CSV table of C-alpha atoms in Angstrom, one decimal:
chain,number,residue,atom,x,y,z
A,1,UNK,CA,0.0,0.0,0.0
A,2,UNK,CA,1.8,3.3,-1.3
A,3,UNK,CA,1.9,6.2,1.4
A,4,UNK,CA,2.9,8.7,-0.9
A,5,UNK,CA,0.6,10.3,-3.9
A,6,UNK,CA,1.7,11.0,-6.8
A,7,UNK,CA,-0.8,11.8,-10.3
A,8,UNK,CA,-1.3,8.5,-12.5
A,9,UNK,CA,0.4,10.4,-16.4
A,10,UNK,CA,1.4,13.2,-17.3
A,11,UNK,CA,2.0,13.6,-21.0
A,12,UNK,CA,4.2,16.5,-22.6
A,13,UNK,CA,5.8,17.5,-26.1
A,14,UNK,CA,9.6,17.4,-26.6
A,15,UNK,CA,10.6,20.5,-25.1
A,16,UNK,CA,7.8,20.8,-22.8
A,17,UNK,CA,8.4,20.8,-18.8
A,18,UNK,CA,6.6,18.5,-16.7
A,19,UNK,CA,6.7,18.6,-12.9
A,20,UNK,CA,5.5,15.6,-11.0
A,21,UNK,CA,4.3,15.8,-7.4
A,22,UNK,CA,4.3,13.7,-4.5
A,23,UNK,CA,2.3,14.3,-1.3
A,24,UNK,CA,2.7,13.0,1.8
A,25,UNK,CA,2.9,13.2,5.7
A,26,UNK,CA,5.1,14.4,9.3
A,27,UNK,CA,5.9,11.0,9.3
A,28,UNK,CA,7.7,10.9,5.8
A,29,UNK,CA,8.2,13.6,3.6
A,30,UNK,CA,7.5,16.5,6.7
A,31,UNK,CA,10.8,14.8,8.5
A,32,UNK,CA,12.6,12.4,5.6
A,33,UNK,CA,14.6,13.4,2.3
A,34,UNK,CA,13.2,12.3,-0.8
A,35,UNK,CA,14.6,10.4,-3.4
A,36,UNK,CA,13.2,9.8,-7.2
A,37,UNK,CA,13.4,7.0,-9.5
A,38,UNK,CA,13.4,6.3,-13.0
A,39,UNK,CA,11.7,3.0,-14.0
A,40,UNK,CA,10.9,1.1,-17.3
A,41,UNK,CA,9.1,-2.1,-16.2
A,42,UNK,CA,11.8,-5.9,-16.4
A,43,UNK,CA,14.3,-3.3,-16.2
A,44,UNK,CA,16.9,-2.1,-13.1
A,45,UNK,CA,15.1,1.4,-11.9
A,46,UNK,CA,17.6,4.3,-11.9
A,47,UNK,CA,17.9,6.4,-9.1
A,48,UNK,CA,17.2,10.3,-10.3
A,49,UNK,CA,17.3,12.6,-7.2
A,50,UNK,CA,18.3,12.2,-3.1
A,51,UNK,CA,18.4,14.5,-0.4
A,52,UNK,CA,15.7,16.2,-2.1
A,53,UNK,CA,17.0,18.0,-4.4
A,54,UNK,CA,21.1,16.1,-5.7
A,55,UNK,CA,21.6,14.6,-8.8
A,56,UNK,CA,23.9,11.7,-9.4
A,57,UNK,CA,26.7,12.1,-11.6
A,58,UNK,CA,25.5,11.0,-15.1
A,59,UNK,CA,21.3,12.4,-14.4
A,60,UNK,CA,21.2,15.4,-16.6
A,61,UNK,CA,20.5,18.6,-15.2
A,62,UNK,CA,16.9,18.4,-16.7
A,63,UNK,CA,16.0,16.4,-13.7
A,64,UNK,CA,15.8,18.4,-10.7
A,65,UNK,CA,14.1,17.7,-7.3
A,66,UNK,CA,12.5,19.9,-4.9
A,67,UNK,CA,10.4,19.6,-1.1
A,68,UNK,CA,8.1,21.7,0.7
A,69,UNK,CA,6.5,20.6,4.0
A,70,UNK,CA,5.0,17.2,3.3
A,71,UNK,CA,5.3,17.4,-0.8
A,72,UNK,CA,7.6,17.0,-3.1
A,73,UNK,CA,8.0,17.5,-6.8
A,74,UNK,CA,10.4,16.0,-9.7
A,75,UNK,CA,10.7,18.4,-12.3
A,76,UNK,CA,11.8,17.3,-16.2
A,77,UNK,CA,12.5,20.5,-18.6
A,78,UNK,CA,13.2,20.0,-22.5
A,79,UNK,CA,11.5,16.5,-22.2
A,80,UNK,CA,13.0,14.1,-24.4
A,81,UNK,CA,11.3,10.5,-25.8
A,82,UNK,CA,13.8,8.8,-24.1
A,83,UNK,CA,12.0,10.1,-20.8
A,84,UNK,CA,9.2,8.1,-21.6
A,85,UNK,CA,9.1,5.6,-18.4
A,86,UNK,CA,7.7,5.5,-15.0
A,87,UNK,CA,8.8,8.3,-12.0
A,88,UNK,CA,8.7,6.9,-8.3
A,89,UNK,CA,9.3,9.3,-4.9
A,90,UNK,CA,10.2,7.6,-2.0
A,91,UNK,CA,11.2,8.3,1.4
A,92,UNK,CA,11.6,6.7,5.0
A,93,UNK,CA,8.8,6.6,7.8
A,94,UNK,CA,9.0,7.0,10.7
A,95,UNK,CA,5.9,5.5,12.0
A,96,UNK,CA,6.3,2.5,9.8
A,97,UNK,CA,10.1,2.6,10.5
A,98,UNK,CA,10.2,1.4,6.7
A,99,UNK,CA,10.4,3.3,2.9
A,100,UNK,CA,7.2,3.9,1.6
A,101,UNK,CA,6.9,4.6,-2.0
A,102,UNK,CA,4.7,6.9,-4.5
A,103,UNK,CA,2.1,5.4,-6.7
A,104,UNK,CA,4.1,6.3,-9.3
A,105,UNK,CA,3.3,8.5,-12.5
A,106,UNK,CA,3.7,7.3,-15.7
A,107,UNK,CA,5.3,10.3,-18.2
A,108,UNK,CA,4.2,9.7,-22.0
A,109,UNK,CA,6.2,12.0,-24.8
A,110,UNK,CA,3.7,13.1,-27.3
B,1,UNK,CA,31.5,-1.2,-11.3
B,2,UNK,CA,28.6,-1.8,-9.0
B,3,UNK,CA,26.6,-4.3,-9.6
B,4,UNK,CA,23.7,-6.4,-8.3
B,5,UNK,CA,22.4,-9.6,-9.7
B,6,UNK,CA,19.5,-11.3,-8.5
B,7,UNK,CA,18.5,-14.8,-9.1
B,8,UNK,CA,16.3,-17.7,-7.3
B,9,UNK,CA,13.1,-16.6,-9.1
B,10,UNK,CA,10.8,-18.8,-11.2
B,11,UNK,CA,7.4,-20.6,-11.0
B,12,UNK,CA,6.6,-21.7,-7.6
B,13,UNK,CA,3.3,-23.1,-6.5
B,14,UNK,CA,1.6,-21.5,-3.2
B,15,UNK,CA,2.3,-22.7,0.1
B,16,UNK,CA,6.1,-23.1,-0.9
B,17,UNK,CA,9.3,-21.6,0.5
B,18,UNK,CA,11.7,-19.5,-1.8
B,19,UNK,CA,15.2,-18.1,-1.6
B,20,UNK,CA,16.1,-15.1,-3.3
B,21,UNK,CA,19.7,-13.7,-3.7
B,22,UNK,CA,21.8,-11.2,-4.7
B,23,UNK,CA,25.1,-11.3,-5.3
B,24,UNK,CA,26.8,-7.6,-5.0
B,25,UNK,CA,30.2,-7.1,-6.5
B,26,UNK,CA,32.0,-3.5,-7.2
B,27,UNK,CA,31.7,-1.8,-3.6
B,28,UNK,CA,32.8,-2.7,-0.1
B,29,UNK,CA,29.7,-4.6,0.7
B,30,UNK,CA,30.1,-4.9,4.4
B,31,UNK,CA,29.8,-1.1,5.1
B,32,UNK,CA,26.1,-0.7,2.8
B,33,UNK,CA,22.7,-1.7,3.9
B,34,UNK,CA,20.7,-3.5,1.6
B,35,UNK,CA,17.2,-3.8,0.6
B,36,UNK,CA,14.6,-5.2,-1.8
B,37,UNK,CA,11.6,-3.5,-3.4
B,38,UNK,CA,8.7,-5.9,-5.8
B,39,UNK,CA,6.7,-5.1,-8.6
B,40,UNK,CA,3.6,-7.3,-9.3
B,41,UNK,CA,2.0,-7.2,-12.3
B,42,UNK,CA,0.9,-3.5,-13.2
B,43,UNK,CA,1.6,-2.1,-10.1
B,44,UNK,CA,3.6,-0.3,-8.7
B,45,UNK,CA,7.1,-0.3,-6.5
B,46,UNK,CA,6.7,-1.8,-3.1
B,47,UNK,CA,9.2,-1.8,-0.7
B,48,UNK,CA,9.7,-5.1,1.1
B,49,UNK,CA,12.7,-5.4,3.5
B,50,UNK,CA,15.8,-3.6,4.3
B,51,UNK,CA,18.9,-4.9,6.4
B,52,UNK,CA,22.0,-3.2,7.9
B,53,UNK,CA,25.2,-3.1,6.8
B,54,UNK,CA,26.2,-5.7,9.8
B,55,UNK,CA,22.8,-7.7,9.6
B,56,UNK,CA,22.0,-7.2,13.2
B,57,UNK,CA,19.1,-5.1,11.7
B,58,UNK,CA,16.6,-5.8,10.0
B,59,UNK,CA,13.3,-4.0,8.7
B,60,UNK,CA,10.2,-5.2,7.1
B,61,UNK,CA,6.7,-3.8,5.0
B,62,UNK,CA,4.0,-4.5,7.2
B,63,UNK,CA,2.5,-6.6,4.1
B,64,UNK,CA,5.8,-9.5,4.1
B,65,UNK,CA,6.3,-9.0,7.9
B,66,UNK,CA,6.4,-12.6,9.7
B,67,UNK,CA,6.6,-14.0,6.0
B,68,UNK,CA,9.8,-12.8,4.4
B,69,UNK,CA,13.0,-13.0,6.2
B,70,UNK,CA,16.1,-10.6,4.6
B,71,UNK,CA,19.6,-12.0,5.6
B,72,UNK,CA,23.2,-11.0,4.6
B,73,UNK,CA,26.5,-13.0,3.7
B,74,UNK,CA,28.7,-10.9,4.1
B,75,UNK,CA,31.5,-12.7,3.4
B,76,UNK,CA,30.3,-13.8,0.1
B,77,UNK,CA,28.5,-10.4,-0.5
B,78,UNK,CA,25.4,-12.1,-1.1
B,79,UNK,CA,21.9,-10.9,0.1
B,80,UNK,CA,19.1,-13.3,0.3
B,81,UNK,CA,15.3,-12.9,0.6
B,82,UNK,CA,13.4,-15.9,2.3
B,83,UNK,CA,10.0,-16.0,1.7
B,84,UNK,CA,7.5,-18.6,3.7
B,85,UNK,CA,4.2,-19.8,2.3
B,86,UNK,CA,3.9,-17.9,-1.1
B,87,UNK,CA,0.7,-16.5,-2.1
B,88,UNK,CA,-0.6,-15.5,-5.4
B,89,UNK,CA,-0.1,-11.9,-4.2
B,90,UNK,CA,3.7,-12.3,-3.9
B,91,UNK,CA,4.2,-12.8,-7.8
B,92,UNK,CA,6.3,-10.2,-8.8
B,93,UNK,CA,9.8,-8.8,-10.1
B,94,UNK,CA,12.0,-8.6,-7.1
B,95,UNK,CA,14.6,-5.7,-7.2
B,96,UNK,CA,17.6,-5.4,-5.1
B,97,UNK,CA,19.5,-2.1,-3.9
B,98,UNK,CA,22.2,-1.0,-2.4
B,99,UNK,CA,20.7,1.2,0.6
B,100,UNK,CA,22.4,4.4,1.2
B,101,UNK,CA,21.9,6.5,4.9
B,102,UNK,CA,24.4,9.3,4.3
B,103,UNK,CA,22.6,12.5,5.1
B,104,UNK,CA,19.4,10.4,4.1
B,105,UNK,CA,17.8,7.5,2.9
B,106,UNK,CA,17.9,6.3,-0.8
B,107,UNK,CA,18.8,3.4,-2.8
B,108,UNK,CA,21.5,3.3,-5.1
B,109,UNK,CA,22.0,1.1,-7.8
B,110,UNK,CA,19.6,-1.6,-8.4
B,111,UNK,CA,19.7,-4.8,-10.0
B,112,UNK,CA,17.9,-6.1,-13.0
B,113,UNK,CA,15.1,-8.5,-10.7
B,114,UNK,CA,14.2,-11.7,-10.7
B,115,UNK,CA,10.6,-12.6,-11.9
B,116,UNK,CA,8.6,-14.9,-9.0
B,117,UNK,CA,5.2,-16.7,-10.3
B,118,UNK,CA,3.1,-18.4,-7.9
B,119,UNK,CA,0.7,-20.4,-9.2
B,120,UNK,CA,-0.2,-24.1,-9.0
C-alpha cells in the first residue's frame, strides 16, 4: 500500500516541462529526504534525485528535485522520448520505521 | 563497477518456500545496507525489506512482515530474501538495492530482478 501520492500520467511535447508531485505526511516527507526514480518495467530502476534535491553524476541537469513541508515535486525541462518511463518518490517513515513509495506516474512523450 | 544480480526466481506453487539472492560485486559490501523493493503485475514499486550493513538489523513492510525474512553473507556479499508460504499476491519482479543513509535514505544502484510466479 503506497503512502505517498503521486498523479497517475502526465504527458508532454519534446521541449515541454513536466513537474510531478508527491504528497505526503510528518511521518515521511515532513521529516525524511526524498529520493526519485526512473523505471521502465523488467528493467533495473535508476535512481534520479536524493536529499531532495542532488543529482547523481550522469542524471542530466533536466531532472531536478524539490520539497516543501509534506510534498515533493520531480521536475523534467526539455522533455526528451527517451523520458518516456515510469517516475517513483520515495522516502523513509518514521511510523512505519520502513520506505514507503509513490504510486508512481507514468510520463508519455507526445 | 557496481553491480547487483539477482537470481532464485521462477514458478513456484503456493504454500512453498523461496530463496532469493543477490550477489553484490564493485563496492565494499560490508559497510552498505541492503534492501529489496517488488513489482507485481501493473503495479507499482513496493518496498519489502531492508537490512543493515552488519545484519544485526533488519526491517520489514507490514504486508511481508512474519513471511519474508532478509539475511546477509557478508563474506560472500550475497543478500538473500526468504520467503515462507507464497501466495498468489507475492508474484512479482523482485529488485535489489544498495541502501544508502548518508545524510538520508535512498537506494543506489539496483539490480535487473528476478521474476517470481506463484501459481499451482
Amino acid at each position: 500500500q503506497s503512502v505517498l501520492t503521486q498523479p497517475p500520467s502526465m504527458s508532454g511535447t519534446p521541449g515541454q516541462r513536466v513537474t510531478i508531485s508527491c504528497s505526503g505526511s510528518s511521518s515521511n516527507i515532513g521529516i525524511q529526504t526524498v529520493s526519485w526514480y526512473q523505471h521502465l518495467p523488467g528493467t533495473a530502476p535508476k535512481l534520479l534525485i536524493y536529499i531532495n534535491n542532488r543529482r547523481p553524476s550522469g542524471v542530466p541537469d533536466r531532472f531536478s528535485g524539490s520539497k516543501s513541508g509534506t510534498s515533493a515535486s520531480l521536475a523534467i525541462s526539455g522533455l526528451q522520448s527517451e523520458d518516456e518511463a515510469d517516475y517513483y518518490c520515495s522516502a523513509w517513515d518514521d511510523s512505519l520505521n520502513g520506505f514507503v513509495f509513490g504510486t508512481g506516474t507514468k510520463v508519455t512523450v507526445l | 563497477e557496481v553491480q547487483m544480480m539477482e537470481s532464485g526466481g521462477g514458478l513456484v506453487q503456493p504454500g512453498g518456500p523461496l530463496r532469493l539472492s543477490c550477489a553484490a560485486s564493485g563496492f565494499t559490501f560490508n559497510v552498505y545496507g541492503m534492501g529489496w523493493v517488488r513489482q507485481a503485475p501493473g503495479k507499482g514499486l513496493e518496498w519489502v525489506a531492508s537490512i543493515g550493513n552488519s545484519g544485526d538489523d533488519s526491517y520489514y513492510a507490514a504486508s511481508v512482515k512474519g513471511r519474508f525474512t532478509i539475511s546477509r553473507d557478508n563474506s560472500n556479499n550475497t543478500l538473500f530474501l526468504h520467503i515462507n508460504s507464497l501466495r498468489a499476491e507475492d508474484t512479482a519482479t523482485y529488485y535489489c538495492g544498495r541502501w544508502q543513509l548518508v545524510g538520508g535514505n535512498w537506494f543506489d544502484p539496483w539490480g535487473q530482478g528476478t521474476q517470481v510466479t506463484v501459481s499451482s
